[in-house]
Short mmCIF file of C-alpha atoms and ligand atoms in Angstrom, two decimals:
data_model
loop_
_atom_site.label_atom_id
_atom_site.label_comp_id
_atom_site.label_asym_id
_atom_site.label_seq_id
_atom_site.Cartn_x
_atom_site.Cartn_y
_atom_site.Cartn_z
CA MET N 56 54.86 -50.88 -15.58
CA ARG N 57 55.08 -47.15 -15.63
CA VAL N 58 58.34 -45.51 -14.43
CA HIS N 59 58.40 -41.96 -13.26
CA ILE N 60 61.81 -40.22 -13.24
CA ILE N 61 62.54 -37.31 -10.93
CA TYR N 62 65.61 -35.50 -12.17
CA THR N 63 67.13 -33.30 -9.53
CA GLY N 64 70.61 -32.46 -11.03
CA GLY N 65 74.08 -33.89 -10.27
CA THR N 66 77.03 -34.79 -12.45
CA ILE N 67 75.01 -37.18 -14.55
CA GLY N 68 73.41 -34.24 -16.46
CA MET N 69 76.28 -31.72 -16.24
CA VAL N 70 78.36 -30.08 -18.95
CA ASP N 71 81.55 -28.06 -18.77
CA SER N 72 81.37 -24.31 -18.09
CA PRO N 73 84.17 -21.71 -17.50
CA HIS N 74 83.66 -22.25 -13.79
CA GLY N 75 83.45 -26.05 -13.76
CA LEU N 76 80.67 -28.55 -14.26
CA VAL N 77 77.06 -27.30 -14.21
CA PRO N 78 73.64 -28.79 -15.19
CA GLY N 79 72.96 -28.46 -18.91
CA ALA N 80 72.95 -31.79 -20.78
CA ASP N 81 69.91 -32.97 -22.75
CA LEU N 82 68.93 -35.50 -20.21
CA GLU N 83 65.51 -36.25 -21.68
CA GLY N 84 66.90 -36.75 -25.19
CA TRP N 85 69.59 -39.09 -23.79
CA LEU N 86 66.93 -41.09 -21.85
CA ASP N 87 64.90 -41.42 -25.05
CA SER N 88 67.81 -42.99 -26.92
CA LEU N 89 68.79 -45.21 -23.90
CA LEU N 90 65.24 -46.64 -23.74
CA ALA N 91 64.52 -46.74 -27.48
CA GLY N 92 63.41 -50.28 -28.47
CA THR N 93 62.86 -51.35 -24.91
CA PRO N 94 59.47 -52.11 -23.33
CA LEU N 95 59.92 -48.94 -21.25
CA ALA N 96 60.20 -46.65 -24.20
CA ARG N 97 56.63 -45.38 -24.00
CA SER N 98 55.93 -45.77 -20.32
CA VAL N 99 58.38 -43.31 -18.78
CA THR N 100 57.55 -39.81 -17.62
CA VAL N 101 60.05 -37.21 -16.24
CA THR N 102 59.90 -34.35 -13.85
CA SER N 103 62.92 -32.00 -13.85
CA LEU N 104 63.00 -30.19 -10.56
CA ALA N 105 63.72 -26.54 -10.90
CA PRO N 106 66.36 -25.45 -10.48
CA LEU N 107 68.56 -28.45 -11.19
CA ILE N 108 71.24 -28.51 -8.52
CA ASP N 109 74.66 -29.80 -7.58
CA SER N 110 73.56 -31.99 -4.65
CA SER N 111 75.96 -30.12 -2.45
CA ASN N 112 73.19 -27.45 -2.47
CA ALA N 113 70.53 -29.86 -1.25
CA THR N 114 68.61 -29.08 1.96
CA PRO N 115 65.66 -30.79 3.65
CA LEU N 116 63.44 -28.65 1.42
CA SER N 117 65.00 -30.34 -1.62
CA TRP N 118 64.20 -33.63 -0.07
CA GLN N 119 60.58 -32.56 0.37
CA ALA N 120 60.37 -31.38 -3.22
CA ILE N 121 61.18 -34.96 -4.33
CA VAL N 122 58.60 -36.41 -1.85
CA ASP N 123 55.90 -34.08 -3.08
CA ASP N 124 56.43 -34.92 -6.80
CA LEU N 125 56.64 -38.61 -5.99
CA ARG N 126 53.45 -38.63 -4.01
CA ALA N 127 51.56 -36.73 -6.64
CA HIS N 128 52.59 -39.36 -9.21
CA ALA N 129 51.96 -42.25 -6.90
CA ALA N 130 48.43 -40.95 -6.19
CA ALA N 131 47.68 -40.65 -9.88
CA ASP N 132 48.83 -44.25 -10.58
CA PRO N 133 49.76 -46.53 -7.62
CA GLN N 134 51.50 -49.01 -10.04
CA THR N 135 54.20 -46.48 -10.76
CA ALA N 136 57.90 -47.26 -9.99
CA PHE N 137 60.27 -44.32 -9.36
CA VAL N 138 63.81 -43.57 -10.47
CA ILE N 139 65.46 -40.50 -8.94
CA LEU N 140 68.49 -39.03 -10.67
CA HIS N 141 70.63 -37.15 -8.20
CA GLY N 142 74.17 -35.87 -7.52
CA THR N 143 76.32 -38.32 -5.71
CA ASP N 144 77.74 -35.93 -3.05
CA THR N 145 74.58 -35.95 -0.87
CA MET N 146 72.66 -38.81 -2.41
CA ALA N 147 72.95 -40.95 0.75
CA TYR N 148 71.37 -38.18 2.78
CA THR N 149 68.50 -37.87 0.33
CA SER N 150 67.93 -41.58 0.11
CA ALA N 151 67.78 -41.92 3.88
CA ALA N 152 65.46 -38.92 4.09
CA LEU N 153 63.11 -40.35 1.48
CA SER N 154 62.98 -43.63 3.29
CA TYR N 155 61.56 -42.07 6.49
CA ALA N 156 59.07 -39.90 4.59
CA LEU N 157 57.64 -42.68 2.38
CA THR N 158 57.03 -45.62 4.69
CA ASP N 159 53.28 -45.58 4.00
CA LEU N 160 53.83 -46.00 0.22
CA SER N 161 54.73 -49.52 -1.00
CA VAL N 162 56.26 -48.33 -4.31
CA PRO N 163 59.73 -49.08 -5.48
CA VAL N 164 61.99 -46.05 -5.40
CA VAL N 165 65.56 -46.22 -6.78
CA ILE N 166 67.99 -43.36 -6.58
CA THR N 167 71.08 -43.15 -8.85
CA GLY N 168 73.51 -40.79 -10.56
CA SER N 169 76.98 -41.08 -11.95
CA GLN N 170 80.60 -40.21 -11.42
CA LEU N 171 81.03 -38.93 -14.99
CA PRO N 172 78.46 -36.89 -17.03
CA LEU N 173 76.29 -38.85 -19.47
CA GLY N 174 78.05 -37.23 -22.47
CA GLU N 175 81.60 -38.33 -21.58
CA LEU N 176 83.17 -41.38 -23.14
CA GLY N 177 83.44 -44.13 -20.52
CA SER N 178 80.66 -42.64 -18.38
CA ASP N 179 78.99 -44.78 -15.77
CA ALA N 180 75.64 -43.01 -16.38
CA ALA N 181 74.09 -45.58 -18.71
CA ALA N 182 74.98 -48.62 -16.52
CA ASN N 183 73.64 -46.90 -13.41
CA VAL N 184 70.39 -45.61 -14.96
CA THR N 185 69.77 -49.00 -16.67
CA GLY N 186 70.40 -50.83 -13.44
CA ALA N 187 68.04 -48.44 -11.53
CA PHE N 188 65.34 -49.12 -14.10
CA GLN N 189 65.85 -52.86 -13.79
CA ALA N 190 65.66 -52.75 -10.01
CA ALA N 191 62.62 -50.40 -9.93
CA THR N 192 60.65 -52.66 -12.38
CA SER N 193 61.86 -56.01 -10.92
CA GLY N 194 58.74 -56.59 -8.80
CA ARG N 195 61.07 -57.42 -5.92
CA LEU N 196 61.63 -54.13 -4.38
CA SER N 197 59.51 -51.89 -2.25
CA GLY N 198 60.88 -48.89 -0.41
CA VAL N 199 63.95 -46.74 -1.13
CA ALA N 200 67.18 -48.18 -2.55
CA LEU N 201 70.25 -46.79 -4.17
CA PHE N 202 71.65 -48.33 -7.26
CA PHE N 203 75.32 -47.60 -8.14
CA GLY N 204 78.28 -49.51 -9.52
CA HIS N 205 76.44 -52.80 -10.11
CA ARG N 206 74.91 -52.99 -6.66
CA LEU N 207 71.52 -52.22 -5.18
CA LEU N 208 71.82 -51.01 -1.60
CA ALA N 209 69.22 -50.12 1.03
CA GLY N 210 68.75 -46.37 0.74
CA ASN N 211 69.13 -45.64 4.45
CA ARG N 212 72.24 -47.85 4.96
CA VAL N 213 74.58 -46.14 2.46
CA THR N 214 77.44 -43.73 2.49
CA LYS N 215 79.41 -42.19 -0.37
CA SER N 216 82.84 -43.97 -0.06
CA SER N 217 84.63 -42.64 -3.23
CA SER N 218 84.70 -39.35 -5.10
CA TRP N 219 86.05 -41.18 -8.21
CA ALA N 220 85.48 -44.94 -8.17
CA PHE N 221 82.55 -46.33 -10.10
CA THR N 222 81.54 -48.36 -7.00
CA GLY N 223 80.86 -45.00 -5.37
CA PHE N 224 78.90 -46.19 -2.36
CA GLU N 225 79.22 -48.67 0.44
CA SER N 226 76.64 -50.11 2.80
CA PRO N 227 78.94 -50.75 5.76
CA ASN N 228 76.48 -52.36 8.20
CA ALA N 229 73.98 -54.07 5.84
CA ALA N 230 74.43 -56.49 2.90
CA PRO N 231 73.56 -55.38 -0.62
CA LEU N 232 69.91 -55.94 -1.65
CA ALA N 233 71.10 -57.19 -4.99
CA THR N 234 74.19 -57.48 -7.25
CA THR N 235 73.85 -57.33 -11.00
CA GLY N 236 74.75 -60.34 -13.17
CA ALA N 237 73.07 -62.85 -15.35
CA PRO N 238 70.88 -63.32 -13.41
CA TRP N 239 70.93 -60.65 -10.65
CA GLN N 240 71.65 -62.14 -7.23
CA TRP N 241 69.06 -60.93 -4.71
CA ALA N 242 69.34 -61.12 -0.95
CA GLN N 243 66.65 -61.81 1.58
CA ALA N 244 64.80 -58.50 2.22
CA ALA N 245 65.64 -56.90 5.59
CA SER N 246 62.96 -55.86 8.11
CA PRO N 247 61.22 -52.70 6.85
CA GLY N 248 60.92 -50.98 10.25
CA ILE N 249 57.80 -49.83 12.13
CA GLY N 250 56.90 -47.02 9.69
CA TRP N 251 55.48 -43.56 10.23
CA LYS N 252 51.92 -42.55 9.56
CA ASP N 253 51.05 -39.13 8.13
CA ALA N 254 54.60 -37.81 7.99
CA ALA N 255 54.69 -33.98 8.22
CA PRO N 256 56.78 -32.38 5.44
CA TYR N 257 60.46 -31.83 5.89
CA THR N 258 61.34 -28.41 7.19
CA ARG N 259 64.95 -27.09 7.74
CA HIS N 260 66.31 -27.53 11.32
CA ASP N 261 69.47 -26.48 13.03
CA VAL N 262 71.32 -29.74 13.63
CA VAL N 263 75.12 -29.61 14.29
CA VAL N 264 77.42 -32.49 13.56
CA ILE N 265 80.64 -32.36 15.60
CA ASP N 266 83.73 -34.51 14.94
CA LEU N 267 85.68 -35.17 18.17
CA VAL N 268 89.47 -35.11 17.78
CA PRO N 269 92.22 -35.94 20.25
CA GLY N 270 92.93 -32.72 22.19
CA ILE N 271 89.54 -31.03 21.64
CA THR N 272 88.97 -28.58 24.46
CA VAL N 273 85.80 -27.87 26.43
CA ALA N 274 86.01 -24.30 25.36
CA ARG N 275 85.96 -25.32 21.67
CA LEU N 276 83.10 -27.69 22.18
CA GLU N 277 81.05 -25.04 24.00
CA ALA N 278 81.79 -22.58 21.23
CA LEU N 279 80.54 -24.99 18.66
CA LEU N 280 77.36 -25.41 20.61
CA THR N 281 76.60 -21.65 21.07
CA PRO N 282 73.88 -20.72 20.36
CA LEU N 283 72.35 -24.15 21.17
CA PRO N 284 71.18 -26.07 18.04
CA GLU N 285 68.02 -28.08 18.02
CA ALA N 286 69.89 -31.35 18.08
CA VAL N 287 73.57 -32.38 18.23
CA ILE N 288 75.19 -35.35 16.45
CA LEU N 289 78.53 -36.08 18.14
CA ARG N 290 80.88 -38.16 15.99
CA ALA N 291 82.86 -39.96 18.73
CA PHE N 292 85.60 -42.66 18.59
CA GLY N 293 85.06 -46.37 18.18
CA VAL N 294 81.88 -47.57 19.88
CA GLY N 295 81.03 -44.09 21.00
CA ASN N 296 83.89 -43.12 23.28
CA VAL N 297 84.79 -39.44 24.11
CA PRO N 298 87.76 -37.79 25.95
CA SER N 299 85.92 -38.19 29.31
CA GLN N 300 89.02 -37.10 31.22
CA GLU N 301 88.92 -33.68 29.66
CA PRO N 302 87.55 -31.62 32.66
CA GLY N 303 84.00 -30.37 32.09
CA LEU N 304 83.42 -32.20 28.69
CA THR N 305 80.66 -34.40 29.91
CA ASP N 306 79.22 -31.53 31.95
CA VAL N 307 78.76 -29.62 28.75
CA VAL N 308 76.81 -32.58 27.25
CA GLU N 309 74.66 -32.74 30.42
CA ARG N 310 73.82 -29.02 30.15
CA VAL N 311 72.93 -29.29 26.46
CA ILE N 312 70.53 -32.17 27.23
CA ALA N 313 69.01 -30.47 30.24
CA ALA N 314 68.29 -27.51 28.03
CA GLY N 315 66.11 -29.77 25.83
CA THR N 316 68.55 -30.47 22.95
CA ALA N 317 68.94 -34.17 22.00
CA VAL N 318 72.56 -35.39 21.79
CA ILE N 319 73.06 -38.33 19.41
CA VAL N 320 76.39 -40.16 19.48
CA THR N 321 77.67 -41.70 16.24
CA SER N 322 81.05 -43.19 15.48
CA GLN N 323 83.82 -42.08 13.26
CA CYS N 324 84.28 -45.71 12.18
CA HIS N 325 83.08 -46.73 8.81
CA GLU N 326 81.73 -49.94 10.21
CA SER N 327 80.21 -49.21 13.61
CA GLN N 328 77.94 -50.32 16.34
CA VAL N 329 77.70 -47.58 18.97
CA LEU N 330 77.46 -49.03 22.50
CA LEU N 331 77.77 -46.15 24.92
CA GLY N 332 78.27 -48.12 28.16
CA HIS N 333 80.97 -50.42 26.79
CA TYR N 334 83.90 -48.30 28.04
CA GLU N 335 84.13 -45.83 30.88
CA ALA N 336 85.00 -43.22 28.24
CA GLY N 337 81.52 -43.60 26.75
CA ASP N 338 79.50 -44.44 29.93
CA ALA N 339 79.65 -40.87 31.18
CA LEU N 340 77.84 -39.79 27.94
CA ALA N 341 75.15 -42.50 28.45
CA ARG N 342 74.65 -41.40 32.02
CA SER N 343 74.17 -37.78 30.94
CA GLY N 344 71.26 -38.79 28.61
CA ALA N 345 73.00 -38.93 25.25
CA VAL N 346 71.80 -41.64 22.95
CA GLY N 347 73.91 -43.90 20.65
CA SER N 348 73.09 -44.22 16.96
CA ARG N 349 73.73 -48.00 17.03
CA ASP N 350 74.74 -49.01 13.45
CA MET N 351 73.16 -46.13 11.58
CA THR N 352 75.36 -44.27 9.13
CA LEU N 353 75.93 -40.60 9.76
CA GLU N 354 73.66 -39.88 6.76
CA ALA N 355 70.90 -41.98 8.17
CA ALA N 356 71.19 -40.46 11.62
CA TYR N 357 71.33 -36.90 10.30
CA ALA N 358 68.29 -37.33 7.97
CA LYS N 359 66.44 -39.07 10.77
CA THR N 360 67.15 -36.16 13.12
CA GLN N 361 65.79 -33.67 10.52
CA PHE N 362 62.77 -36.02 9.99
CA LEU N 363 61.96 -36.21 13.71
CA LEU N 364 62.39 -32.47 14.29
CA SER N 365 60.08 -31.93 11.25
CA GLN N 366 57.50 -34.12 13.07
CA GLY N 367 57.65 -31.76 16.06
CA LEU N 368 59.76 -33.98 18.31
CA ALA N 369 62.72 -32.78 20.36
CA GLY N 370 64.88 -33.63 23.39
CA ASP N 371 64.05 -36.91 25.07
CA ASP N 372 61.18 -37.76 22.65
CA LEU N 373 63.50 -37.38 19.72
CA ALA N 374 66.27 -39.41 21.41
CA HIS N 375 63.75 -42.14 22.10
CA TRP N 376 63.16 -42.60 18.35
CA MET N 377 66.82 -42.76 17.48
CA GLY N 378 67.00 -46.39 18.70
CA ARG N 379 63.86 -47.43 16.90
CA SER N 380 63.87 -48.56 13.30
CA ILE N 381 61.43 -46.42 11.30
CA ALA N 382 62.41 -47.59 7.85
CA GLY N 383 65.04 -50.33 8.36
CA GLU N 384 67.79 -47.79 8.97
CA LEU N 385 69.32 -49.82 11.85
CA SER N 386 69.78 -53.49 12.62
CA GLN N 387 67.12 -54.74 15.17
N1 LIG U 668 78.89 -32.51 -7.14
C1 LIG U 668 78.08 -33.54 -7.82
C2 LIG U 668 76.74 -33.61 -7.10
O1 LIG U 668 76.60 -34.17 -6.11
C3 LIG U 668 78.80 -34.83 -7.79
C4 LIG U 668 78.12 -35.99 -8.46
O2 LIG U 668 76.99 -35.91 -8.87
O3 LIG U 668 78.83 -36.96 -8.65
O4 LIG U 668 75.74 -33.05 -7.60
#
């Protein structure tokens, strides 16, 4: 099986500079020695996206650059498996974004990176890249997954959970797809979602994410929403509760929705299931037309919002899709 690697940047290929880590390692040379003597040695191709970036600089346009390269290679050879090398900081956003944009392709796509550069003693780069290759060529995967720290996780259920641990990522609301070992332990594949035909390319949209805190005032909330963005993701408490006794707070949300901006409510809890009508403190939001993100991660909800806006949806139409699984990003 052919494997195409899309290298986007990230710590994995970084080297020291006077101002901190920057891309610069000989990634292709390193891959050659990693794969030497294995069946993959002559069946790997690499695209390095230009410029290589720290993933903190990624935008929806970076997501689209990956989609474009991947589609071009999948069209040339539909048997290709894909490994994407990416910085860990926003890897979970990219993996969710790819999952929505690629539902029509049944190719395996595994994204990975590392906490330490490939050239450092004790780096996790080799283990992660090897695991990603194994997952991508296993014949058991279709769709987008993230391999890190010995686990294969669904690409749209993940969140970066540590800036230093080699586990790196968690999938708080969905079990791992597989765990390495001898042999690997694979779980039953989850429902793939209803898919999306002819996805329009990602474009960059104005989506604000607001964390509610005890004592937030209406004036502050209004200031954060001025001028009105195209969509709002409100990170509320618990199952989606807000300070509903703060005078005027739910009126602001109502006004935003009446102006055609979708309001999506997620939770600040790591493990969450947003149920807006469960408490009076969340019911007012539901009545105003806000929609809960159910058990999507913030990354999955944010990338989905950018995806739906890129498809030309807004307001109620966008809100309607938040509760429907496009690519397995929420539990049915
Ligand atoms: N800042 C890096 C990045 O996301 C962190 C990493 O790759 O681990 O590109």
